[in-house]
Structures are given as C-alpha cells and as structure tokens.
Amino acid sequence: MASPSEDFHAFFERHHAELSRLAYLLLGGDGGSEGADDLAADALLAIWHRWDRVAAADHPLAYARGVVANLARSQIRSRVRERRRVALFWARAAETGTTQGPDVPAVLDVRAALARLPYRKRACVVLRHAFDLSERETARALAISVGTVKSQTSRGLAELQRLLSETQARTEGGTGEMLRALSNGPPGRRGW
C-alpha cells in the first residue's frame, strides 16, 4: 500500500493540468496561465492539508474541482473589490480637482465572451462543456443542486451564444470556433 505522500503525488501528477485549465477558464483568462497555475497550486496545497479526508472521499477530484472553483470565486471577488476601490479613489480625486489621473474603467477588462458570464453560469458551462462533467458531477463540484446546474448551464449557454454572435458580427470566426477554443484551453498551453 502506498503512503499518503505517494498517493497525493500521484493525484497531483494526474490532475494538476486539468485543475490549472479549470482555473484558467473560471478566471476568464484574467491573470494568464501563470495565475491559473498559481491558483491550482494553492488548491492542491489546501487539498494536501486535508489529504486524509480527501483521499477517503468518494470523489476526490470533485472535491478538488470545488476547491478550485471556490478559490477562483474568491479571487474574482477580490479583483472586483480592488477595481472598485481604485475607481472610487480616482472619482474622489477628480471631484476635488487634486489630480489628473488616468481614466480607470469601472468594468472588468473582458478578453473573451466566457469571461463576461456571471461566475456561476461560467462555472457550470465550463465544467459541463469544457470538462465534460455530468450534471451531478458539476453539482457536486460547485456544491449546488442538479436543477441549478441545469438552469445555469442553459442560461449561460444562451448568454454565451448571444455574446459570441455579437463578437462574430465584429470579427470572423464565430461560435463554433470560440467553443472549440474553450475546449482546448489557453492559447499558449494547448497541450493541457
């Protein structure tokens, strides 16, 4: 029988790339592949600290996906709060006339249609379609009901299709190409 350390190492080797790709897609590409790798590493560190319970669970990978999803949600919320603070600072500075700072956008810099989806819709779409998880596995990873997964996935896909049709009107490519890119992972890391 393998030691807990060896078991965790095997789990890490099997699933690190997938968890990193999940983090990249949940973060909407914000922070690049390095940020996604860091988030996946943080998740795996948290898992290592609870490895005895995780290894004994029925679905350790579902638990790991849930940890990645929770860390991604926390990171997104933190970024939003920080951007709001910066925007508020510049707005107050402009009101007092004390500084002529740069125009700081109040909205997240969105590089892809997926990044424009609300977190839960994005998470459901990513887990269901990019990671090909069942509704039950997705519900388990996000700690939500199967019905919520169904509705959020449906609404997320509809919204994604709308956003992609807007993008398609401006550029060549289209929905099929964008969804294939979603399945392949970040551009520089096609080997995931």
Short mmCIF file of C-alpha atoms in Angstrom, two decimals:
data_model
loop_
_atom_site.label_atom_id
_atom_site.label_comp_id
_atom_site.label_asym_id
_atom_site.label_seq_id
_atom_site.Cartn_x
_atom_site.Cartn_y
_atom_site.Cartn_z
CA MET A 1 0.00 0.00 0.00
CA ALA A 2 1.31 3.43 -0.97
CA SER A 3 1.98 6.10 1.63
CA PRO A 4 -0.30 9.18 1.81
CA SER A 5 2.52 11.24 0.35
CA GLU A 6 2.83 8.91 -2.64
CA ASP A 7 -0.95 8.87 -3.12
CA PHE A 8 -1.08 12.65 -3.12
CA HIS A 9 1.86 12.86 -5.53
CA ALA A 10 0.05 10.50 -7.94
CA PHE A 11 -3.15 12.58 -7.59
CA PHE A 12 -1.15 15.76 -8.25
CA GLU A 13 0.50 14.32 -11.37
CA ARG A 14 -2.83 13.06 -12.75
CA HIS A 15 -4.91 16.17 -12.12
CA HIS A 16 -2.74 19.30 -11.86
CA ALA A 17 -3.02 20.20 -15.56
CA GLU A 18 -6.80 19.73 -15.55
CA LEU A 19 -7.23 21.81 -12.38
CA SER A 20 -5.00 24.52 -13.82
CA ARG A 21 -7.06 24.60 -17.02
CA LEU A 22 -10.26 24.79 -14.95
CA ALA A 23 -8.80 27.73 -13.01
CA TYR A 24 -7.86 29.47 -16.27
CA LEU A 25 -11.35 29.14 -17.66
CA LEU A 26 -13.09 30.13 -14.42
CA LEU A 27 -10.90 33.21 -14.12
CA GLY A 28 -11.80 34.11 -17.69
CA GLY A 29 -8.18 34.19 -18.76
CA ASP A 30 -7.60 37.11 -16.40
CA GLY A 31 -4.10 36.72 -14.99
CA GLY A 32 -2.92 34.37 -17.73
CA SER A 33 -1.88 30.77 -17.44
CA GLU A 34 0.59 31.63 -14.66
CA GLY A 35 -2.25 32.92 -12.48
CA ALA A 36 -4.23 29.77 -13.21
CA ASP A 37 -1.24 27.59 -12.33
CA ASP A 38 -0.82 29.52 -9.07
CA LEU A 39 -4.49 29.09 -8.22
CA ALA A 40 -4.33 25.35 -8.98
CA ALA A 41 -1.21 25.07 -6.81
CA ASP A 42 -3.00 26.87 -3.96
CA ALA A 43 -5.92 24.48 -4.32
CA LEU A 44 -3.63 21.45 -4.28
CA LEU A 45 -1.87 22.79 -1.20
CA ALA A 46 -5.23 23.11 0.57
CA ILE A 47 -6.06 19.57 -0.54
CA TRP A 48 -2.72 18.29 0.75
CA HIS A 49 -3.53 19.69 4.21
CA ARG A 50 -6.77 17.65 4.20
CA TRP A 51 -5.46 14.73 2.18
CA ASP A 52 -6.59 12.06 4.64
CA ARG A 53 -10.22 13.21 4.27
CA VAL A 54 -9.97 13.90 0.53
CA ALA A 55 -8.41 10.52 -0.23
CA ALA A 56 -11.17 8.79 1.74
CA ALA A 57 -13.92 10.66 -0.12
CA ASP A 58 -15.97 9.03 -2.86
CA HIS A 59 -14.89 11.61 -5.44
CA PRO A 60 -11.57 13.30 -4.58
CA LEU A 61 -11.38 15.01 -7.98
CA ALA A 62 -14.83 16.57 -7.49
CA TYR A 63 -13.62 17.91 -4.15
CA ALA A 64 -10.53 19.33 -5.85
CA ARG A 65 -12.64 21.00 -8.54
CA GLY A 66 -14.78 22.53 -5.82
CA VAL A 67 -11.70 23.94 -4.09
CA VAL A 68 -10.51 25.45 -7.40
CA ALA A 69 -13.97 26.92 -8.05
CA ASN A 70 -14.13 28.46 -4.57
CA LEU A 71 -10.63 29.93 -4.83
CA ALA A 72 -11.45 31.34 -8.28
CA ARG A 73 -14.64 32.92 -6.97
CA SER A 74 -12.70 34.49 -4.08
CA GLN A 75 -10.04 35.81 -6.44
CA ILE A 76 -12.64 37.32 -8.79
CA ARG A 77 -14.42 38.99 -5.88
CA SER A 78 -11.13 40.36 -4.62
CA ARG A 79 -10.29 41.82 -8.04
CA VAL A 80 -13.70 43.42 -8.33
CA ARG A 81 -13.37 44.99 -4.88
CA GLU A 82 -9.90 46.29 -5.72
CA ARG A 83 -11.05 47.81 -9.01
CA ARG A 84 -13.98 49.46 -7.27
CA ARG A 85 -11.62 50.95 -4.68
CA VAL A 86 -9.33 52.30 -7.40
CA ALA A 87 -12.27 53.72 -9.37
CA LEU A 88 -13.65 55.31 -6.20
CA PHE A 89 -10.24 56.82 -5.40
CA TRP A 90 -9.91 58.38 -8.87
CA ALA A 91 -13.52 59.57 -8.82
CA ARG A 92 -12.96 61.36 -5.48
CA ALA A 93 -9.67 62.80 -6.72
CA ALA A 94 -11.39 64.14 -9.84
CA GLU A 95 -14.17 65.71 -7.73
CA THR A 96 -11.67 67.59 -5.58
CA GLY A 97 -9.56 68.53 -8.60
CA THR A 98 -6.38 67.42 -6.83
CA THR A 99 -5.06 65.17 -9.56
CA GLN A 100 -5.41 64.41 -13.23
CA GLY A 101 -5.04 60.62 -13.07
CA PRO A 102 -5.75 58.12 -15.79
CA ASP A 103 -9.32 57.20 -16.61
CA VAL A 104 -9.75 53.94 -14.67
CA PRO A 105 -12.52 51.75 -16.12
CA ALA A 106 -15.10 50.58 -13.60
CA VAL A 107 -15.80 47.45 -15.61
CA LEU A 108 -13.60 44.36 -15.77
CA ASP A 109 -11.40 44.14 -18.83
CA VAL A 110 -13.07 41.34 -20.69
CA ARG A 111 -10.97 39.48 -23.24
CA ALA A 112 -13.38 36.73 -24.13
CA ALA A 113 -17.09 36.11 -24.14
CA LEU A 114 -16.72 33.47 -21.44
CA ALA A 115 -15.18 35.98 -19.09
CA ARG A 116 -18.33 38.12 -19.46
CA LEU A 117 -20.59 35.47 -17.94
CA PRO A 118 -21.50 35.67 -14.26
CA TYR A 119 -19.42 33.32 -12.16
CA ARG A 120 -21.98 30.55 -11.54
CA LYS A 121 -23.06 30.45 -15.20
CA ARG A 122 -19.41 30.42 -16.28
CA ALA A 123 -18.55 27.65 -13.82
CA CYS A 124 -21.48 25.49 -14.95
CA VAL A 125 -20.73 25.99 -18.66
CA VAL A 126 -17.01 25.32 -18.17
CA LEU A 127 -17.49 22.19 -16.06
CA ARG A 128 -20.28 20.77 -18.24
CA HIS A 129 -18.83 21.52 -21.67
CA ALA A 130 -15.10 22.13 -21.40
CA PHE A 131 -14.57 19.36 -18.83
CA ASP A 132 -17.47 17.18 -20.00
CA LEU A 133 -18.75 16.57 -16.47
CA SER A 134 -22.22 15.24 -15.84
CA GLU A 135 -24.82 17.45 -14.20
CA ARG A 136 -24.38 15.51 -10.96
CA GLU A 137 -20.56 15.87 -11.01
CA THR A 138 -20.89 19.59 -11.72
CA ALA A 139 -23.37 19.99 -8.87
CA ARG A 140 -21.02 18.17 -6.52
CA ALA A 141 -18.01 20.31 -7.56
CA LEU A 142 -19.90 23.58 -7.07
CA ALA A 143 -21.95 22.46 -4.05
CA ILE A 144 -25.25 23.34 -5.75
CA SER A 145 -28.28 21.32 -6.81
CA VAL A 146 -28.55 19.47 -10.11
CA GLY A 147 -31.52 21.71 -11.02
CA THR A 148 -29.36 24.79 -10.52
CA VAL A 149 -26.69 23.27 -12.75
CA LYS A 150 -29.28 22.66 -15.47
CA SER A 151 -30.73 26.17 -15.35
CA GLN A 152 -27.38 27.95 -15.01
CA THR A 153 -25.86 25.92 -17.85
CA SER A 154 -28.83 26.61 -20.12
CA ARG A 155 -28.86 30.32 -19.33
CA GLY A 156 -25.08 30.53 -19.54
CA LEU A 157 -25.01 28.90 -22.97
CA ALA A 158 -27.75 31.22 -24.23
CA GLU A 159 -25.87 34.25 -22.95
CA LEU A 160 -22.60 32.93 -24.32
CA GLN A 161 -24.21 32.39 -27.72
CA ARG A 162 -25.54 35.97 -27.67
CA LEU A 163 -22.13 37.37 -26.75
CA LEU A 164 -20.42 35.27 -29.38
CA SER A 165 -22.86 36.39 -32.08
CA GLU A 166 -22.00 40.00 -31.18
CA THR A 167 -18.32 39.12 -31.42
CA GLN A 168 -18.89 37.30 -34.70
CA ALA A 169 -20.53 40.38 -36.17
CA ARG A 170 -17.34 42.32 -35.48
CA THR A 171 -14.78 39.66 -36.39
CA GLU A 172 -14.58 36.48 -38.39
CA GLY A 173 -14.74 33.15 -36.62
CA GLY A 174 -17.87 32.51 -34.69
CA THR A 175 -19.49 30.41 -32.06
CA GLY A 176 -18.09 27.07 -33.15
CA GLU A 177 -14.54 28.36 -33.17
CA MET A 178 -14.92 30.02 -29.78
CA LEU A 179 -16.39 26.89 -28.18
CA ARG A 180 -13.57 24.78 -29.66
CA ALA A 181 -11.08 27.21 -28.11
CA LEU A 182 -12.87 26.77 -24.80
CA SER A 183 -12.31 23.02 -25.02
CA ASN A 184 -8.64 23.39 -25.98
CA GLY A 185 -7.62 25.63 -23.11
CA PRO A 186 -5.48 28.76 -23.20
CA PRO A 187 -3.69 29.54 -26.48
CA GLY A 188 -0.16 29.07 -25.17
CA ARG A 189 -0.98 25.82 -23.37
CA ARG A 190 -2.73 23.66 -25.99
CA GLY A 191 -1.09 20.55 -24.54
CA TRP A 192 -3.22 20.64 -21.40
#
